[in-house]
Coordinates of C-alpha atoms and ligand atoms in Angstrom, one line a residue:
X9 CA 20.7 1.1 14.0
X10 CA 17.2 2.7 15.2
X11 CA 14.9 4.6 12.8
X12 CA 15.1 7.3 16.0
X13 CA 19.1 6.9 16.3
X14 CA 19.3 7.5 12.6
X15 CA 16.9 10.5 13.0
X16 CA 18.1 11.9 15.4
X17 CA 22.3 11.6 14.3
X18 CA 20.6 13.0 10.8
X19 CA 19.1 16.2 12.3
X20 CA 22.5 16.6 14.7
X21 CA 24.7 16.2 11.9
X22 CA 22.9 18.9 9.6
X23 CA 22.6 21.5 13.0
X24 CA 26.3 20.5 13.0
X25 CA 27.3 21.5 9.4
X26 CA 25.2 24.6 10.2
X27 CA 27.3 25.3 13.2
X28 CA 30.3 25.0 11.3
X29 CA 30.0 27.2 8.4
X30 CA 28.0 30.1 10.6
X31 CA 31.7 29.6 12.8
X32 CA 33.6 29.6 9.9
X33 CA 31.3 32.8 8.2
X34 CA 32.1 34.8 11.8
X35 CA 35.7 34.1 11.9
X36 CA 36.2 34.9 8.3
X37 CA 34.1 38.6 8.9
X38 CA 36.0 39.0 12.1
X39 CA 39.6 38.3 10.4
X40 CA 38.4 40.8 7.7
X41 CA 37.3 43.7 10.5
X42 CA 40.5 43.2 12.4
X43 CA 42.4 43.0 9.5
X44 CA 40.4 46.2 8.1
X45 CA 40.8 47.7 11.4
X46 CA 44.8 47.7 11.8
X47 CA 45.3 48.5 8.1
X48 CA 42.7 51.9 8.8
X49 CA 45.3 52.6 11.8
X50 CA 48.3 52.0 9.4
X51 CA 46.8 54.7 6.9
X52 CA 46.5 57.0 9.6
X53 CA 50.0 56.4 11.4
X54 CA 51.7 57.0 7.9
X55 CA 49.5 59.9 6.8
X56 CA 49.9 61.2 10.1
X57 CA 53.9 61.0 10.0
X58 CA 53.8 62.4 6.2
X59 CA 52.1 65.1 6.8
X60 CA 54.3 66.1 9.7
X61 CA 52.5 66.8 12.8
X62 CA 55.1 64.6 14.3
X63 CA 57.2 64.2 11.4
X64 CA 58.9 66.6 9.8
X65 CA 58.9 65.9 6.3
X66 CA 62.6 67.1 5.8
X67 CA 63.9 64.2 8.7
X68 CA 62.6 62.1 6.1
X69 CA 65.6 59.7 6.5
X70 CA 65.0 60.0 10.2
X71 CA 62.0 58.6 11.1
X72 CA 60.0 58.1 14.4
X73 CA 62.2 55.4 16.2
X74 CA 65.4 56.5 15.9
X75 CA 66.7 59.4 18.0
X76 CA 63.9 58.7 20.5
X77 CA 61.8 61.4 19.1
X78 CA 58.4 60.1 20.0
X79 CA 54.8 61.4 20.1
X80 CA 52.7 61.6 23.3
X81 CA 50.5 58.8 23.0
X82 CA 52.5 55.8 22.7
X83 CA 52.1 53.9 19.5
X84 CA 52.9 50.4 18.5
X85 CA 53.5 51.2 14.8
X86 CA 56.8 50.3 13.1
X87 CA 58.0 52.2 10.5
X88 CA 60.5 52.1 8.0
X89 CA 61.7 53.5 4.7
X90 CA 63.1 52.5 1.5
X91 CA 64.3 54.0 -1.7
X92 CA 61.9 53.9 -4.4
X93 CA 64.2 50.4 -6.0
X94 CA 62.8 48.9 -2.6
X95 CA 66.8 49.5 -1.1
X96 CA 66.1 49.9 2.6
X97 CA 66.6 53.5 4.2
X98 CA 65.7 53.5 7.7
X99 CA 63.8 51.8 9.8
X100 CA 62.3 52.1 13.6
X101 CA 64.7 50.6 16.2
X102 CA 62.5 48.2 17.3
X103 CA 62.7 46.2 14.6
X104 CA 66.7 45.6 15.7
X105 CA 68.0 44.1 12.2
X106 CA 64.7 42.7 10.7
X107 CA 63.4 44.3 7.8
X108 CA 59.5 45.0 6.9
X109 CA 59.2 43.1 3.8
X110 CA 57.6 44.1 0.3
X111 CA 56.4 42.2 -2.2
X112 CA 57.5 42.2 -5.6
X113 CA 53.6 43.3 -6.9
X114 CA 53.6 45.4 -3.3
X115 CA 57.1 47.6 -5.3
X116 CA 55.2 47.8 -8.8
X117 CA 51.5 48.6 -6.7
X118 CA 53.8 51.5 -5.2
X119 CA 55.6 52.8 -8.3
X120 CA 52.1 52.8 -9.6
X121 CA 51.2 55.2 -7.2
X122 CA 49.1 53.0 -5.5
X123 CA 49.2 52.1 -1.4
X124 CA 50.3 48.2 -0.5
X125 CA 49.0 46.4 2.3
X126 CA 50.5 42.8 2.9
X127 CA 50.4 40.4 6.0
X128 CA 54.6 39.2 6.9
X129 CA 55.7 37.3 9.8
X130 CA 58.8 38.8 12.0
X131 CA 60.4 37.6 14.6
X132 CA 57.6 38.1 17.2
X133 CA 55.2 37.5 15.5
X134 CA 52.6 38.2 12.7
X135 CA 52.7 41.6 11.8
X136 CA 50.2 43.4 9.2
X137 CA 52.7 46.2 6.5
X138 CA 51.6 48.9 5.2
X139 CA 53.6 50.5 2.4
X140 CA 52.8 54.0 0.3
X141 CA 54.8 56.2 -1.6
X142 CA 56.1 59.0 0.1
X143 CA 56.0 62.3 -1.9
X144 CA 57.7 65.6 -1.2
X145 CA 56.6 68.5 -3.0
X146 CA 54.4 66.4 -6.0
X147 CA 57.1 64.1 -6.2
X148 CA 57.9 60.6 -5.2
X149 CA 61.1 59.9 -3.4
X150 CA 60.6 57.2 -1.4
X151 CA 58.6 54.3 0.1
X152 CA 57.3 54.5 3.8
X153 CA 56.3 51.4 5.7
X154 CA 54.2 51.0 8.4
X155 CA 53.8 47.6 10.3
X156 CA 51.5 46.4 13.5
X157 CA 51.6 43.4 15.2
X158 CA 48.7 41.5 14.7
X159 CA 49.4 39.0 17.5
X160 CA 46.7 40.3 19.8
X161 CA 43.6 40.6 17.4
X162 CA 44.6 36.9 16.7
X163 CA 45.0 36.0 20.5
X164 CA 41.2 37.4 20.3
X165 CA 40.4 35.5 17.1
X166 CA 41.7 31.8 18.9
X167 CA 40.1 32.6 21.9
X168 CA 37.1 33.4 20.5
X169 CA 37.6 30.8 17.9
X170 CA 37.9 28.4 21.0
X171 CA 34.8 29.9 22.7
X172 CA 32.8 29.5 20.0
X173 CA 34.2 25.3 19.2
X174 CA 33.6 25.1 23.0
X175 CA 29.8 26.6 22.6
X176 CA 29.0 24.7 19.3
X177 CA 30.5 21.3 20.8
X178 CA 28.1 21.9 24.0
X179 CA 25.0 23.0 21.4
X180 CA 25.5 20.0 19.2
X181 CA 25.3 17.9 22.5
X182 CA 22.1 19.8 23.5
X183 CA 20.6 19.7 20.1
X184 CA 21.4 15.3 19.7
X185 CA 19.8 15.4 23.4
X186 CA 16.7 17.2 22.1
X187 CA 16.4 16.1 19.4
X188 CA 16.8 12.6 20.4
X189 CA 13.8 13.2 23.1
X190 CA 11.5 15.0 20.0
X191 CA 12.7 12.2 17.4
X192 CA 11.4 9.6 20.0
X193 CA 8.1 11.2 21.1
X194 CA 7.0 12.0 17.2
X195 CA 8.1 7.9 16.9
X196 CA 5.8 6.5 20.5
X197 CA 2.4 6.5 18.2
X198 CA 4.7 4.1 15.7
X199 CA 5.6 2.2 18.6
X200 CA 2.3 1.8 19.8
X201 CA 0.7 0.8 16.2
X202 CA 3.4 -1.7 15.9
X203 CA 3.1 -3.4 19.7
X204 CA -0.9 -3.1 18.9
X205 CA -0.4 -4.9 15.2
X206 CA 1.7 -7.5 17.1
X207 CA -0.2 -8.5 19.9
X208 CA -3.5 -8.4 17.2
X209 CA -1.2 -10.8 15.2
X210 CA -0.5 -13.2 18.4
X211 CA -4.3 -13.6 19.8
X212 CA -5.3 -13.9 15.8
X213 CA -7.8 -11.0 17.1
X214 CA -9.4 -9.5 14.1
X215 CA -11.8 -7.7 15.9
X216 CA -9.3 -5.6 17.4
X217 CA -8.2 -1.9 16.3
X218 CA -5.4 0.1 17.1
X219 CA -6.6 2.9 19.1
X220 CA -5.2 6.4 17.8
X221 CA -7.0 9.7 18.7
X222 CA -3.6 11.8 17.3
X223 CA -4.3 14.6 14.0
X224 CA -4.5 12.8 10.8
X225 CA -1.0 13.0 9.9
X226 CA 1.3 10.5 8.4
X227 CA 0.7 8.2 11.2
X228 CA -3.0 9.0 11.5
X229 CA -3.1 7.5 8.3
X230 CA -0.7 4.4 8.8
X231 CA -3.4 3.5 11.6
X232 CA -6.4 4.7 9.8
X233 CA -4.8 2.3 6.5
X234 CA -4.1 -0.7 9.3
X235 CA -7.5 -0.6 10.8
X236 CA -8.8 -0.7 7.4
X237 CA -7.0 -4.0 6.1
X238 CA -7.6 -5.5 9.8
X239 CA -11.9 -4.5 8.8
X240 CA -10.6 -6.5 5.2
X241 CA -8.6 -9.1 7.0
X242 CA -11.3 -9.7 9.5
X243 CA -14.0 -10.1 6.7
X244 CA -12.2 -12.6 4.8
X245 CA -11.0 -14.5 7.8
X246 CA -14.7 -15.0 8.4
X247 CA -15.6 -15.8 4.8
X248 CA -12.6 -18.3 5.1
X249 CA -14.4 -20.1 8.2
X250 CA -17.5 -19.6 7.2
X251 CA -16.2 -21.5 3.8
X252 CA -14.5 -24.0 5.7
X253 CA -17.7 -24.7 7.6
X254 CA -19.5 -25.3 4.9
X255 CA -17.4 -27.4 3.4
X256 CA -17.5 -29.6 6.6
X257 CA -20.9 -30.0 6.3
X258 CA -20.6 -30.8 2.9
X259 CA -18.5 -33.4 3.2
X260 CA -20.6 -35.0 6.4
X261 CA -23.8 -34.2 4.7
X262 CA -21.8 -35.9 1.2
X263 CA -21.1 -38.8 3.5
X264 CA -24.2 -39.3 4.9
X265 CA -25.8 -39.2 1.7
X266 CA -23.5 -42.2 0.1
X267 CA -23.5 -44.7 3.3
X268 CA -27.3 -44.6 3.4
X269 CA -27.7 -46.6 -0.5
X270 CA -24.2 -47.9 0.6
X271 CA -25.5 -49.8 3.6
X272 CA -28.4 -51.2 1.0
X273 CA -26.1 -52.9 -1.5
X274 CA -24.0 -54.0 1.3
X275 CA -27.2 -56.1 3.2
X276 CA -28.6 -57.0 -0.4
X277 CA -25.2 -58.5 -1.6
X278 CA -25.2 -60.4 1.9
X279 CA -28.2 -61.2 0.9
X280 CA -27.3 -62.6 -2.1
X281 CA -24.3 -64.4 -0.8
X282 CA -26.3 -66.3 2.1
X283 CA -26.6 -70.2 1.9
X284 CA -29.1 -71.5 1.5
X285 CA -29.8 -68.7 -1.2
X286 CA -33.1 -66.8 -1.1
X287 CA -36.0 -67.8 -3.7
X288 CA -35.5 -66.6 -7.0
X289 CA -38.0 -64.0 -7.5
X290 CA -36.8 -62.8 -4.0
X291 CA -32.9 -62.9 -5.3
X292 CA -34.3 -60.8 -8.6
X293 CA -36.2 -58.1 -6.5
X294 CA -32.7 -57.9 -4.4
X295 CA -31.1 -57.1 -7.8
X296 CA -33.2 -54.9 -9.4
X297 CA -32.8 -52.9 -5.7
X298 CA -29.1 -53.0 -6.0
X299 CA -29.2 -51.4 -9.0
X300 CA -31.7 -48.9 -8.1
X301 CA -29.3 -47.7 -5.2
X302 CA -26.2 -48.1 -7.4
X303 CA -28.0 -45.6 -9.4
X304 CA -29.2 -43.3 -7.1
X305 CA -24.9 -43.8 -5.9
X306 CA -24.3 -42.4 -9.5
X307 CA -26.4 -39.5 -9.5
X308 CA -25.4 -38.6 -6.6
X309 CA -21.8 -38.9 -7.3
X310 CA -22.3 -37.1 -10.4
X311 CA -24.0 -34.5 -8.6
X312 CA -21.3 -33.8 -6.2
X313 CA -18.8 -33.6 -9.3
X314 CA -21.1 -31.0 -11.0
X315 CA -20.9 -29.0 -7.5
X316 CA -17.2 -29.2 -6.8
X317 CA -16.5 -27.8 -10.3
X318 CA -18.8 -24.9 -9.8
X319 CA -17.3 -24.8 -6.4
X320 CA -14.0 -24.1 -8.1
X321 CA -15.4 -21.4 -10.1
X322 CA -15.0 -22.6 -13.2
X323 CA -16.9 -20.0 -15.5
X324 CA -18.6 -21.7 -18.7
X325 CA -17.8 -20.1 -22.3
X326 CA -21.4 -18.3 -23.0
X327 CA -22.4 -17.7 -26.2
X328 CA -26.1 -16.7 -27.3
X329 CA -29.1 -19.8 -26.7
X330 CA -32.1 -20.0 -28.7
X331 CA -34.2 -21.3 -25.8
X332 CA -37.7 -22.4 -27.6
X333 CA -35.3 -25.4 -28.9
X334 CA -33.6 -25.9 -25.9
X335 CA -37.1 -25.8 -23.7
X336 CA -38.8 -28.1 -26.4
X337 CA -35.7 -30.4 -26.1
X338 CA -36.3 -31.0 -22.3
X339 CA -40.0 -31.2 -23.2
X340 CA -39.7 -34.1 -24.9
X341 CA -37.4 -35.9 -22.5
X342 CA -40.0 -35.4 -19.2
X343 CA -42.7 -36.6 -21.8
X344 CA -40.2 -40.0 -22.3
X345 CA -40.3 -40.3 -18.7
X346 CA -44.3 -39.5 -17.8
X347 CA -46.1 -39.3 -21.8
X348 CA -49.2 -39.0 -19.9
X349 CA -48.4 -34.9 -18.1
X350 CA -49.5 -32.1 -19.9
X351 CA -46.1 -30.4 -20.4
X352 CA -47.2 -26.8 -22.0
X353 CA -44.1 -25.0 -23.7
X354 CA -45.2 -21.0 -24.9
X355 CA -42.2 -18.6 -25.5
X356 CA -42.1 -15.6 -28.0
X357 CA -40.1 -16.8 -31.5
X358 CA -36.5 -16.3 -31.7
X359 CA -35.5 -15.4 -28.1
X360 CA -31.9 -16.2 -27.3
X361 CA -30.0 -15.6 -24.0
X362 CA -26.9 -15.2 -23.4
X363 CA -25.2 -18.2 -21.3
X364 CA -24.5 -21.8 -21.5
X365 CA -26.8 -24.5 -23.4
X366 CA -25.3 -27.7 -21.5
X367 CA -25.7 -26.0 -18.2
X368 CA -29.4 -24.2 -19.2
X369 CA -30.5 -27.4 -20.2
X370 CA -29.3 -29.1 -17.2
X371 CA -30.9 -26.3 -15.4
X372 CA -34.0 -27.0 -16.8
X373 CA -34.4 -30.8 -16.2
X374 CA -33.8 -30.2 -12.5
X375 CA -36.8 -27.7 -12.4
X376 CA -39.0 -30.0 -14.6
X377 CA -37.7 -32.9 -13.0
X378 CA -38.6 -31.6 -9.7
X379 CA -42.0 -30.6 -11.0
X380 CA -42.8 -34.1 -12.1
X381 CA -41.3 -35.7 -8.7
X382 CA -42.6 -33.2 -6.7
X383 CA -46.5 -33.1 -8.1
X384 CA -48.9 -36.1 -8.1
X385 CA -49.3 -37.7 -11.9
X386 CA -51.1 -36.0 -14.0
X387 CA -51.1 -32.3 -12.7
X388 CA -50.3 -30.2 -15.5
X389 CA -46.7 -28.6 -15.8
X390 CA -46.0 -25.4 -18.3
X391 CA -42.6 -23.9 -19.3
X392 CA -42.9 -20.1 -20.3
X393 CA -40.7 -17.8 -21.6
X394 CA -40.6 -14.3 -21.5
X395 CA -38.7 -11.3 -22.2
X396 CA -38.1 -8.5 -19.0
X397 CA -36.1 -5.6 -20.4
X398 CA -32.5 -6.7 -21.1
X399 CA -33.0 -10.1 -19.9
X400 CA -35.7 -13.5 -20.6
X401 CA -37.5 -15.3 -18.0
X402 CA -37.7 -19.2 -17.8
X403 CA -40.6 -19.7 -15.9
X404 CA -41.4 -23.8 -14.6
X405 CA -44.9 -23.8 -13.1
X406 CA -46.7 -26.6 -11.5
X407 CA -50.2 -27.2 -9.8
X408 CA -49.0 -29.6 -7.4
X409 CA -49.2 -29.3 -3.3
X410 CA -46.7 -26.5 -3.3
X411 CA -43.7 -25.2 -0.8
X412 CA -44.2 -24.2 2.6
X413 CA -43.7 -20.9 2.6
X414 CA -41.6 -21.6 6.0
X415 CA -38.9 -23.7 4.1
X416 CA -39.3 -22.0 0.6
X417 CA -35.8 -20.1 1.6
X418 CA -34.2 -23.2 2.1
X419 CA -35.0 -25.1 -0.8
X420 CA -31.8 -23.5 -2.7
X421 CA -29.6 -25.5 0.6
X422 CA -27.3 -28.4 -0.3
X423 CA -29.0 -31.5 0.6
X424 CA -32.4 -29.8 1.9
X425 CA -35.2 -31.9 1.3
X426 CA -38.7 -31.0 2.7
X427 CA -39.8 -34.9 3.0
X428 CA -37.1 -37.2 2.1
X429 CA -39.6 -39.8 2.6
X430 CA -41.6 -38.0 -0.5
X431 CA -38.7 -37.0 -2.5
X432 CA -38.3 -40.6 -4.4
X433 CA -34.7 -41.2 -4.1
X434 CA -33.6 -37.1 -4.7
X435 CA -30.0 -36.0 -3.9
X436 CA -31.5 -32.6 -2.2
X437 CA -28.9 -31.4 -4.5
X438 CA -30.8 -30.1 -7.7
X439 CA -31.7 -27.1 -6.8
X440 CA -28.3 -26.0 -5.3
X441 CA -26.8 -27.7 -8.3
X442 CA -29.4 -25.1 -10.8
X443 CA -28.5 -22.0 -8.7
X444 CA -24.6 -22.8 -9.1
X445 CA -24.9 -23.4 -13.0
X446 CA -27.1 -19.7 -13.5
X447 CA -25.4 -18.2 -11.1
X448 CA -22.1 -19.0 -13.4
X449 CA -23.7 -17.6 -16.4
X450 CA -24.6 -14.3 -15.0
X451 CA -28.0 -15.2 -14.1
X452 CA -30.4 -15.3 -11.5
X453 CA -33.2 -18.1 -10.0
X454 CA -36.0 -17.6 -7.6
X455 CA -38.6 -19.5 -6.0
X456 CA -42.8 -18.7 -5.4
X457 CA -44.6 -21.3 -4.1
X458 CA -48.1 -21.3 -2.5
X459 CA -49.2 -24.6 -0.3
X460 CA -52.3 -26.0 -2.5
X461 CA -51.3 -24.1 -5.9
X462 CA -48.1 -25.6 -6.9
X463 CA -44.8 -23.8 -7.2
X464 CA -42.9 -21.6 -9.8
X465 CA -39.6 -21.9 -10.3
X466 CA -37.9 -18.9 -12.5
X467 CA -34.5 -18.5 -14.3
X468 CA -33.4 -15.0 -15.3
X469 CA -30.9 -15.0 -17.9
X470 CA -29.5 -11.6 -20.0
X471 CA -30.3 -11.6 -23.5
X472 CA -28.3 -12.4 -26.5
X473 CA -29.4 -9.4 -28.2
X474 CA -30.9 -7.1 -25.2
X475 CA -32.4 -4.7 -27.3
X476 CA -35.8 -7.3 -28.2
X477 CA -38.4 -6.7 -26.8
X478 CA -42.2 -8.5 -27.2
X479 CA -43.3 -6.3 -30.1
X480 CA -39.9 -6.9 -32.0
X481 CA -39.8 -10.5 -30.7
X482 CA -41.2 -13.4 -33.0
X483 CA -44.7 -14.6 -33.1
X484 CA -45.1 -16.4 -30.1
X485 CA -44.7 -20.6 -29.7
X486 CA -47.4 -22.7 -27.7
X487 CA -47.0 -26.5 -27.5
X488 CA -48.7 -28.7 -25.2
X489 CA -49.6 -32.1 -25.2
X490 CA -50.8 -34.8 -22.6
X491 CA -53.8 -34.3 -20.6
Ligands
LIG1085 P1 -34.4 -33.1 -4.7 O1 -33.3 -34.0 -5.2 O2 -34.9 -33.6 -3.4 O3 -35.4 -32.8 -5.7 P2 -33.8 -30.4 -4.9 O4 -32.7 -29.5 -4.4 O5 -34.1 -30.4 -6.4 O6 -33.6 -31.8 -4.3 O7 -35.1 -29.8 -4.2 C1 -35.1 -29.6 -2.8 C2 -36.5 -29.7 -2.2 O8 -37.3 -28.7 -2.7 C3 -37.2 -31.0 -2.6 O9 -36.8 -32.1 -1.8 C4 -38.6 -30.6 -2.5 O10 -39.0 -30.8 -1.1 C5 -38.7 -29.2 -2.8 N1 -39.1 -29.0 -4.2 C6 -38.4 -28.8 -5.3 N2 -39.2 -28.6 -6.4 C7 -40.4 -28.7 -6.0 C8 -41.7 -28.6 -6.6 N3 -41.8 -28.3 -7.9 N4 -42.8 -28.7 -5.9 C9 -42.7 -29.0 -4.5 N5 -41.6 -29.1 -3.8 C10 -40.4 -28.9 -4.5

């Protein structure tokens, strides 16, 4: 069943009840008032008769009725009398044999002194009985009843009864017709959100809005709530392709990158295999170039892994990092590499940040890495540390050619490499890699390069305890060697 059938049987039922009881409350006060009105008529006919003006009080056993002595003006009333033990006297002769009744309580209200009305049905019809004690001279001697038919108040009552069924049956028909047309108009704005949410859902359509221009009622706000998770749906949908996009050119990129040192080993091992075989030194400097691009298959493999899991979003426990340690650590591992750079190392004593050592120190070989692969031999390199409010700076600066400043936003890219030819067998992966691995400990990297002067590459991480600062921080460190 319809929300606006419902609605609309809900409101027709209630103006129904209403009808009902208002009926029921009218007929009930007009019952009463008729009622009220032939009792007040009965008091009068029997006060009338007692006091005589018709009635002589001495014909007492001889009421109006029988004898034929009648008043002018013609009344319906019957009236009859009994003995104060209820034994019947006299009665009108139009009651023929039938008796007026009287209650039991009617015969003790009366011996009480006190006037009796009761309803009784006779032969034609319902009749309303009035009884009172009849009293000569400060006495009681006898009971005098007066009776009215009540047949024609009632014909009024069922006719008006039926008048009023007949209009209440033609008002609830009016009221389900209007309210069915009101339940359905205040229900045409739902309508029209729910054919625009559908056809938004069909065409996939995010852009779209459902047009309302109604008061900001309960449906304003169902369409101002929709057009606000279509804005949220939209977004996401777009971060979704946007995602998906990237992760297409990932994986092309991620191919490209492997079939390149693929297609090497592949034509060196054909090499290898071809009859009659290759001098020896030639078949040794075919190995030692297998294994170079089996390496540089390794790194980048391992490279891809160490993106995928930051991909995922795994976060890294962080705990506090002494980084003079740490810096001196990857120090000492670019000296292995090239003993001959001046690697300088100055950081204020005893700085810690808050983060990840594995993923700091992993940070920090790509950068000095970089500034070793990326700088001609011997052009001096310097790791400094500093503090920056709540937060220490990791600074790698070099003196070599420097970044254009026209790709220096693009550096961060997966796979971006200014001169591939130059970049001596480089992923184009590091620096992507060291963004992901701050980025999951709540840091921050950044790039300044200028052509000519060399690069600086800085890490922003928060502090283990952020209230140092360079007066409270330890005497400072400077190691450098090389030159
Ligand atoms: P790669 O594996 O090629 O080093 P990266 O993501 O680490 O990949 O670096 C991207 C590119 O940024 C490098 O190919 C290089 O052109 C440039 N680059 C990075 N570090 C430096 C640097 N210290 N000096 C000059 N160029 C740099």
């Amino acid at each position: 069943m319809s929300l606006r059938l419902r609605l609309t049987l809900l409101s027709t039922a209630i103006l129904a009840a209403l009808l009902l009881a208002g009926v029921g409350v009218l007929y009930f006060a007009m019952w009463r008032m008729t009622y009220a009105i032939v009792e007040d008529a009965l008091i009068a006919d029997t006060r009338e008769l007692v006091s005589g003006s018709w009635f002589s009080p001495d014909e007492v056993e001889k009421p109006y009725g029988r004898g034929g002595h009648r008043p002018a003006g013609y009344s319906p009333t019957l009236f009859q009398t009994r003995a104060l033990d209820g034994a019947l006297l006299d009665r009108s002769s139009a009651l023929g044999n039938q008796a007026l009744p009287l209650s039991d309580a009617g015969l003790a209200a009366l011996n009480a002194g006190k006037a009796w009305t009761e309803p009784a049905v006779l032969d034609g019809g319902r009749v309303l009985v009035h009884s009172r004690a009849l009293v000569l001279r400060g006495e009681i001697v006898g009971i005098i009843q007066a009776a009215r038919p009540l047949g024609d108040q009632e014909r009024t009552l069922t006719a008006l009864t039926g008048a009023l069924a007949a209009g209440g049956a033609l008002g609830i028909l009016v009221a389900f017709g209007v309210s069915w047309v009101l339940v359905g108009a205040a229900l045409r704005p739902i309508d029209r959100v729910t054919q625009a949410a559908a056809t938004i859902g069909a065409e996939r359509d995010f852009t779209r809005r459902v047009n309302y221009s109604g008061p900001r009622d309960e449906v304003g706000r169902l369409v101002a709530t929709l057009n606000g998770m279509l804005t949220e749906l939209h977004a996401s949908y777009r971060q979704v392709a946007q995602a998906l996009q990237a992760q297409r050119r990932f994986v092309a990129d991620a191919s490209h990158e492997l079939r390149t040192p693929l297609t090497t080993v592949r034509g060196n091992l054909e090499l290898l295999g071809r009859e009659p075989r290759i001098a020896p030194e030639d078949e040794r400097a075919v190995l030692a170039d297998t294994i170079d691009e089996a390496e540089r298959m390794m790194r980048l493999v391992n490279d891809l892994l160490t993106m995928a899991r930051s991909d995922a979003g795994w976060r890294p426990p962080l705990a506090p990092v002494p980084i003079v340690p740490l810096a001196e650590e990857v120090r000492r591992q670019a000296l292995v590499r090239e003993p001959e750079r001046p690697i300088a190392l100055t950081s204020p004593a005893g700085v810690a940040v808050f983060g990840n050592r594995d993923m700091l120190k992993q940070v920090l070989i790509i950068l000095v890495d970089n500034a070793l692969t990326h700088t001609p031999r011997g052009t001096p390199v310097e790791i400094s540390v500093a503090l920056d409010g709540g937060a220490a700076t990791i600074a790698v600066r070099d003196n070599g050619p420097g970044i254009d400043q026209a790709i220096l936003p693009q550096i961060f890219e997966r796979f971006f490499r200014a001169d591939p030819a130059r970049s001596a067998g480089g992923t184009g992966l590091g620096l992507s890699i060291a963004r992901s691995l701050i980025e999951a400990q709540g840091g921050s990297i950044a790039a300044t390069s200028r052509p000519g002067q060399g690069s600086c590459f800085t890490v922003r991480l928060p502090l283990a305890e952020p209230g140092l600062s360079a007066s409270s921080a330890g005497s400072s460190v400077a190691l450098s060697t090389g030159g």
